[in-house]
Coordinates of C-alpha atoms in Angstrom, one line a residue:
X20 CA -15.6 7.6 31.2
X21 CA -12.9 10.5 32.5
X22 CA -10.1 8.0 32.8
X23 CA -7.2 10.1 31.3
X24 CA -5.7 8.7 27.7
X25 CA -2.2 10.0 27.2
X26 CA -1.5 10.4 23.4
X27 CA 2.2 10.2 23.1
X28 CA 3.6 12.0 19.0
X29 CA 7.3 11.8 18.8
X30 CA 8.2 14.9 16.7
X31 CA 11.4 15.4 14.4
X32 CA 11.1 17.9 11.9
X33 CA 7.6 17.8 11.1
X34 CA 6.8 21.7 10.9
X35 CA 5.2 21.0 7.7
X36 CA 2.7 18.2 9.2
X37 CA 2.7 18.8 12.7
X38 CA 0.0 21.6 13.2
X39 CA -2.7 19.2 11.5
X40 CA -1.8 16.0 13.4
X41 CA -2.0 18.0 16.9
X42 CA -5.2 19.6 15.8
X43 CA -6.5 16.2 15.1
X44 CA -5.9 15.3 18.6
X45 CA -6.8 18.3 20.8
X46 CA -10.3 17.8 18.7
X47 CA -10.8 14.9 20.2
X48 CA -14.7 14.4 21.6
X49 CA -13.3 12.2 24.6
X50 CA -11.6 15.0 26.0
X51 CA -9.6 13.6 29.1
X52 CA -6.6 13.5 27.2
X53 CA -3.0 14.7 28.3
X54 CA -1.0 15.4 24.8
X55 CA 2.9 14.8 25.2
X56 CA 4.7 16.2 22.3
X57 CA 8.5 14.6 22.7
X58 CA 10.6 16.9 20.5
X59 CA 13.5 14.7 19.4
X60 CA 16.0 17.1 18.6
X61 CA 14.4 18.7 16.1
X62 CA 16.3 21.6 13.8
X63 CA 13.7 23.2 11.3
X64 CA 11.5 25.1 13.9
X65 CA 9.6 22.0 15.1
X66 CA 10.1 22.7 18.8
X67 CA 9.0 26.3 18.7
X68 CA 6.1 25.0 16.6
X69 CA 5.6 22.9 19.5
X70 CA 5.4 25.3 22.5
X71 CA 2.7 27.4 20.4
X72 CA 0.6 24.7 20.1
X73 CA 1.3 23.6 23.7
X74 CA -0.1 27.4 24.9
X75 CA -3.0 26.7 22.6
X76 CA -4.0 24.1 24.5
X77 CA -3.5 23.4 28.4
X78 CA -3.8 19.3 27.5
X79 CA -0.4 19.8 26.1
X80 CA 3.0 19.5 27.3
X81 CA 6.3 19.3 25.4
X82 CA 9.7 18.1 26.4
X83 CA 12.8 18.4 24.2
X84 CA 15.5 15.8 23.9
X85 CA 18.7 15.3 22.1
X86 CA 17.6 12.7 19.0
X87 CA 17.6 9.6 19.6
X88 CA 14.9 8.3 17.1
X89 CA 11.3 7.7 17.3
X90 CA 11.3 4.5 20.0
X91 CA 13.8 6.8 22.4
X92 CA 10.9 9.4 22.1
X93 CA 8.0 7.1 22.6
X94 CA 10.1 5.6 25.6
X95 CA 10.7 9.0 26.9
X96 CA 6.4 10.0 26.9
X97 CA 5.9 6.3 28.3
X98 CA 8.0 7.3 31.6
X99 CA 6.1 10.6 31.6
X100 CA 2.4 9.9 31.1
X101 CA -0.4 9.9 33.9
X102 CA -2.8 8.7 31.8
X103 CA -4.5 5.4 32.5
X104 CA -4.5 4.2 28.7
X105 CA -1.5 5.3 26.4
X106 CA -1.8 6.1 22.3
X107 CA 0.6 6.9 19.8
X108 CA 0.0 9.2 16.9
X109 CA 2.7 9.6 14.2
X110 CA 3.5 13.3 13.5
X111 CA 2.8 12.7 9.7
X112 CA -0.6 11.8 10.7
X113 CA -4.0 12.7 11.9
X114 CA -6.9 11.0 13.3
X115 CA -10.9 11.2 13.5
X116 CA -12.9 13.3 16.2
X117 CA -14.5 10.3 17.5
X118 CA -11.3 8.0 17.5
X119 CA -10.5 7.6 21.2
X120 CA -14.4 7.8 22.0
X121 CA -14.9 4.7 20.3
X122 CA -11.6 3.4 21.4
X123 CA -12.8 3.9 25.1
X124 CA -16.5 2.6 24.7
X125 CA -14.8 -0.6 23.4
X126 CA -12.8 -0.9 26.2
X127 CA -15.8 -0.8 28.6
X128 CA -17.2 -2.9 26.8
X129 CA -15.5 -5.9 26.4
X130 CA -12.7 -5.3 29.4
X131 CA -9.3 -5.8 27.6
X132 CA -6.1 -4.6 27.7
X133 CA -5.9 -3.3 23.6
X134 CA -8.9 -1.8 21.3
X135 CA -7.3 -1.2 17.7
X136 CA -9.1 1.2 15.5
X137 CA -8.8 0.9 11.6
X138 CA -6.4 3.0 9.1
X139 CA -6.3 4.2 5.6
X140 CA -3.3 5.4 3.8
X141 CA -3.2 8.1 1.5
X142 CA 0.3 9.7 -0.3
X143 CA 1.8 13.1 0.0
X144 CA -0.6 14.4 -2.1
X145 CA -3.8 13.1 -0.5
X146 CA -4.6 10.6 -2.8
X147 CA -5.8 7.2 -1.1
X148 CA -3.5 4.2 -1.1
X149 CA -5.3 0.5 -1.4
X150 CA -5.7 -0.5 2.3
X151 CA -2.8 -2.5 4.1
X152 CA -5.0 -3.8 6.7
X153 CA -8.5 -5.0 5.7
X154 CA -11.2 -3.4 8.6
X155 CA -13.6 -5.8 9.8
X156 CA -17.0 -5.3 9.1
X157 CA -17.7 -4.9 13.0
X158 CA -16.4 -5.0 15.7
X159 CA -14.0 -8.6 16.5
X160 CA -12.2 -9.4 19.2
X161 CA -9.3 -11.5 17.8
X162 CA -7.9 -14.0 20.2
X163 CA -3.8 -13.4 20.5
X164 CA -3.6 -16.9 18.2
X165 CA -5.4 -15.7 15.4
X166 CA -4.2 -12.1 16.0
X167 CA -0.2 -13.8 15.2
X168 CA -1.8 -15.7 12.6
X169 CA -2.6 -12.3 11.2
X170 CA 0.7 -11.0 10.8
X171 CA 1.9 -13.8 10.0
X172 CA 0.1 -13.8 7.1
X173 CA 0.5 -10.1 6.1
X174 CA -2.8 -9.8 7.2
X175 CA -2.7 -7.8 10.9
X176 CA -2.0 -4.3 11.9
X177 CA 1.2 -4.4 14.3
X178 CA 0.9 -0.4 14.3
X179 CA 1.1 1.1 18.1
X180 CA -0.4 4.1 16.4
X181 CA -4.3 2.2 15.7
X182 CA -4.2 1.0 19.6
X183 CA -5.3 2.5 22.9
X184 CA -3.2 0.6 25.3
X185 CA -3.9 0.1 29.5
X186 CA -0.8 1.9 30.9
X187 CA -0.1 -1.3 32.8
X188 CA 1.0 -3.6 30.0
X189 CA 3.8 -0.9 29.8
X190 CA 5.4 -2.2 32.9
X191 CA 8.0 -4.2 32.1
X192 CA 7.9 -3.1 28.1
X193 CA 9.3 -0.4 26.0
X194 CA 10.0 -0.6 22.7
X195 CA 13.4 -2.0 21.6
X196 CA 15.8 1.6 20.1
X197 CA 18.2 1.2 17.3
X198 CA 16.2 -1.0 15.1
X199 CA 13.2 -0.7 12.6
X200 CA 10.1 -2.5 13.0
X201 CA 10.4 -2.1 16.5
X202 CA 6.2 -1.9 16.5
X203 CA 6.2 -5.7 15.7
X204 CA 8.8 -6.8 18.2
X205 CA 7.0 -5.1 21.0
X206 CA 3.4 -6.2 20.0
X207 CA 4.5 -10.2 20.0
X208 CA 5.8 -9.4 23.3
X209 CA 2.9 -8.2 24.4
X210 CA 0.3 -10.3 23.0
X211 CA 1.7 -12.9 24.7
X212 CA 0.8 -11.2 28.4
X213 CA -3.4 -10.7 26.9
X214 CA -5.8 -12.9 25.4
X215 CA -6.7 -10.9 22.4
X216 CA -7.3 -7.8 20.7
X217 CA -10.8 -5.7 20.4
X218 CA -10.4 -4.4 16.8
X219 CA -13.2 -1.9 15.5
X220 CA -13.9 -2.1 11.8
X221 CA -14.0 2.2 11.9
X222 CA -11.6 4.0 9.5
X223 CA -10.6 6.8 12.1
X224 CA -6.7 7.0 11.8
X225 CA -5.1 8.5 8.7
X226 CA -1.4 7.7 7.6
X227 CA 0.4 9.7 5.2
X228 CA 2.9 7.7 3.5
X229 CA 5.8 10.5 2.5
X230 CA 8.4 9.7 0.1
X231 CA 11.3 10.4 2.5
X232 CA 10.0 7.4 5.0
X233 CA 12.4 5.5 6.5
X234 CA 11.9 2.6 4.5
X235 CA 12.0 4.0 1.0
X236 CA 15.2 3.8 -0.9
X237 CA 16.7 7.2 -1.3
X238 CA 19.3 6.2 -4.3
X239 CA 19.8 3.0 -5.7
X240 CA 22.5 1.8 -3.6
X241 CA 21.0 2.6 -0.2
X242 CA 19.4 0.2 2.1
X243 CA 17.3 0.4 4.7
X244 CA 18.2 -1.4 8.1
X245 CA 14.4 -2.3 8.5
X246 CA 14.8 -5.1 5.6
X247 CA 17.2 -6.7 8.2
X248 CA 15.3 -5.9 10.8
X249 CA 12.2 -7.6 9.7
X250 CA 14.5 -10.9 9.0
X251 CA 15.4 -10.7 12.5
X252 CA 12.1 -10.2 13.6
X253 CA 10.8 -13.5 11.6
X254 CA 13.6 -15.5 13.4
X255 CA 11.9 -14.3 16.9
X256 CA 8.5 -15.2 15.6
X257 CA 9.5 -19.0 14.5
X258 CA 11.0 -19.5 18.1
X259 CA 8.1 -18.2 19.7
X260 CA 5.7 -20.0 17.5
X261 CA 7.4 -23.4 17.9
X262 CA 7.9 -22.7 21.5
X263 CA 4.1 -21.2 22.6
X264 CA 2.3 -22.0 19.3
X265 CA 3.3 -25.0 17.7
X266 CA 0.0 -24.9 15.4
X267 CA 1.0 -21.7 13.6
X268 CA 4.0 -23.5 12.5
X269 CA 3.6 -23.8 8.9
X270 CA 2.5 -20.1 8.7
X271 CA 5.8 -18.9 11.0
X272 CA 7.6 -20.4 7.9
X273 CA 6.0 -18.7 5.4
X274 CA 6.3 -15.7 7.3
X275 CA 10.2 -16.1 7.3
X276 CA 10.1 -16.9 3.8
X277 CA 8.7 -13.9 2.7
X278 CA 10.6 -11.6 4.7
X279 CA 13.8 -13.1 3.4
X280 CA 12.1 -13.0 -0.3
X281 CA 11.8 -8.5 1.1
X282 CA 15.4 -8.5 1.7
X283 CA 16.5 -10.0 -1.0
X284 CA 14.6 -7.8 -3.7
X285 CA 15.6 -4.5 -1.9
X286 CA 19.8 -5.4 -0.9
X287 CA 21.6 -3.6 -3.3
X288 CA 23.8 -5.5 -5.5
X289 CA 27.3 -4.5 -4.3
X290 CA 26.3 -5.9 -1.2
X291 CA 25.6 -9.1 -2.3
X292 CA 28.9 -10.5 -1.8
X293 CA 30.4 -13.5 0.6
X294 CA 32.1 -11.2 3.5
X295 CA 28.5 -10.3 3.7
X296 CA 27.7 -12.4 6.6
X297 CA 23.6 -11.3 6.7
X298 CA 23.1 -11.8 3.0
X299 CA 25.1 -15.4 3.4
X300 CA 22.7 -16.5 6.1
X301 CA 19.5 -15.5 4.2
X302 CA 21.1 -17.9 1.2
X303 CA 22.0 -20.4 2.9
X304 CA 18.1 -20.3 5.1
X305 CA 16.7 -20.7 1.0
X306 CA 18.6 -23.3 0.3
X307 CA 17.3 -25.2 3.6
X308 CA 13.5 -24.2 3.0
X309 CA 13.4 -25.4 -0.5
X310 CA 10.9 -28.1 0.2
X311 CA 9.0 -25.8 2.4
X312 CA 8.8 -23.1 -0.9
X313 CA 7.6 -25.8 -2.7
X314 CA 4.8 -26.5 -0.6
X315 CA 3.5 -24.0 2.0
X316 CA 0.2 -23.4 1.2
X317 CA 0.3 -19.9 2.1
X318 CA 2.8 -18.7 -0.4
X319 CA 1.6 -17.5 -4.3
X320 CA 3.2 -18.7 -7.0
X321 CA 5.0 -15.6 -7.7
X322 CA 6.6 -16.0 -4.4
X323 CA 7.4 -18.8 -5.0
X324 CA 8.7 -18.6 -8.5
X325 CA 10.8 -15.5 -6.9
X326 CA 12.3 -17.6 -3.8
X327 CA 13.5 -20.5 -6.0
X328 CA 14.9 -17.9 -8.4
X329 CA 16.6 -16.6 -6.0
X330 CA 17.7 -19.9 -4.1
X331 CA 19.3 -20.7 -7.3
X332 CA 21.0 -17.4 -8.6
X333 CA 20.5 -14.5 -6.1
X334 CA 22.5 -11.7 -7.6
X335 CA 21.6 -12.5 -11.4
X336 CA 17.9 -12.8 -10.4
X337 CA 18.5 -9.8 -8.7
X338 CA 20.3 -7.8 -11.1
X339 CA 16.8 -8.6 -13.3
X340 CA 14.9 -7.5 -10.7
X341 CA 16.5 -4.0 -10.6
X342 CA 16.8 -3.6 -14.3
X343 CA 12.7 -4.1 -14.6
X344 CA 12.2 -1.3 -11.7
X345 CA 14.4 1.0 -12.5
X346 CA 15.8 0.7 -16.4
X347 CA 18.8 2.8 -17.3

């Protein structure tokens, strides 16, 4: 049990949030850890902030690099780490004492490439948030199959940040840069290399959801990239799951439904217009799926109320849509 886990927290501007998460980690009862704290350019005092805690602590080591966004600083501790197993921890969060202890037991366990704690969420004022990802009530292992089936259902964690990874299925991986949801593209990848997932039903990582996320509208008229992202991401899913998992099928459509029904209720409507070649594709996928709105199994009837809505008169049902949210 002294195999090294190297715990990997890109860091932009998180002088406000950074001290606890850090903490969190050199607290740790499994204490062959290695800490790499990749300072992505930050400007507010974060990197200081970061060499303190790094004399605190001989685990620690910190490396600044021009900003390149949170996959270009993962990518950057991947190269660098010794450890045997790699984790990531957000800089906005903080984890239990006993996570990477229990984390490691399961590993010996049940030999396995992944173990995946469970997460709560709480806001910026501490107050808990209904859980995204139902825990278990012990421990699973979920067999890469059902583990897709999962997410394609809404259902899974695809979070980098609730795994303990073995260094080796880093290889030939590293996450995709430039994009959003870049956890979910990497994980398919990868779940396609193991059989499955051991996933402990333990609450031990906590996720502070801050207003300013990157996929929170600022303004009315701004729009996050990952609402295209995660379109593009459901096209990858459909040709993997008719290539590799043909039984999943009907769920890979739902799944590419519903992302399309995301993008839809969060593209501002000045964008909504015919040189816009993304929003034009996303209509014209509707109009091809009505049957399969109609009938998957796995949709609600408010989904699919909104999807035929918005098959049939995008913009007004989306006008609607934004009057309701946000009223004048």
């Amino acid at each position: 049990m002294n195999e090294k886990i190297s715990v990997i927290v890109p860091v932009y501007n998180s002088i406000d949030c950074l001290e606890r998460c850090v903490r969190s980690i050199s607290a740790q009862t499994y204490a062959a850890l290695e800490i790499l704290l990749i300072d992505d350019g930050s400007s507010d005092g974060t990197g200081a902030l970061c060499e303190r805690l790094a004399r605190e602590d001989e685990r620690i080591r910190v490396y600044h690099k021009e900003n390149g966004g949170a996959s270009s600083a993962r990518n950057m501790g991947i190269g660098l780490a010794s450890g045997a197993y790699l984790g990531f921890v957000d800089s906005d969060d903080h984890i239990e004492p006993d996570m990477y202890e229990l984390m490691m037991d399961a590993m010996h366990d049940r030999p396995g490439d992944v173990v995946q704690i469970s997460r709560d969420e709480v806001d910026d004022l501490g107050r808990r948030l209904p859980d995204v990802c139902i825990p278990p009530e012990q421990v699973r292992f979920c067999r890469t199959e059902d583990f897709l089936r999962e997410l394609l259902l809404h259902r899974g964690d695809c979070s980098f940040c609730t795994k303990l990874i073995r260094r080796e299925l880093f290889r030939k991986h590293r996450f995709p840069e430039g994009v959003l949801n870049e956890d979910f593209r990497l994980l398919v990848e990868m779940l396609q290399e193991i059989e499955g997932i051991t996933i402990l039903p333990k609450q031990c990582y906590h996720v502070v959801c801050r207003q300013e996320s990157t996929t929170r509208r600022k303004t009315r008229d701004s729009f996050s990239r990952v609402f295209l992202d995660i379109v593009d991401n459901a096209d990858r899913m459909q040709e993997l799951v008719d290539r590799v998992y043909p039984e999943l099928h009907v769920y890979a459509i739902r799944f590419n439904l519903f992302q399309r029904l995301d993008y839809l209720l969060h593209i501002p409507i000045p964008q909504m217009v015919r040189k816009n070649d993304f929003y034009q594709c996303v209509k014209r996928y509707l109009r091809r799926h009505v049957k399969d709105t109609v009938r998957n199994p796995y949709l609600t009837g408010k989904n699919k109320a909104y999807l035929l809505a918005l098959t049939a008169a995008p913009r007004m049902v989306r006008k609607v849509h934004a009057f309701v949210r946000h009223p004048v």
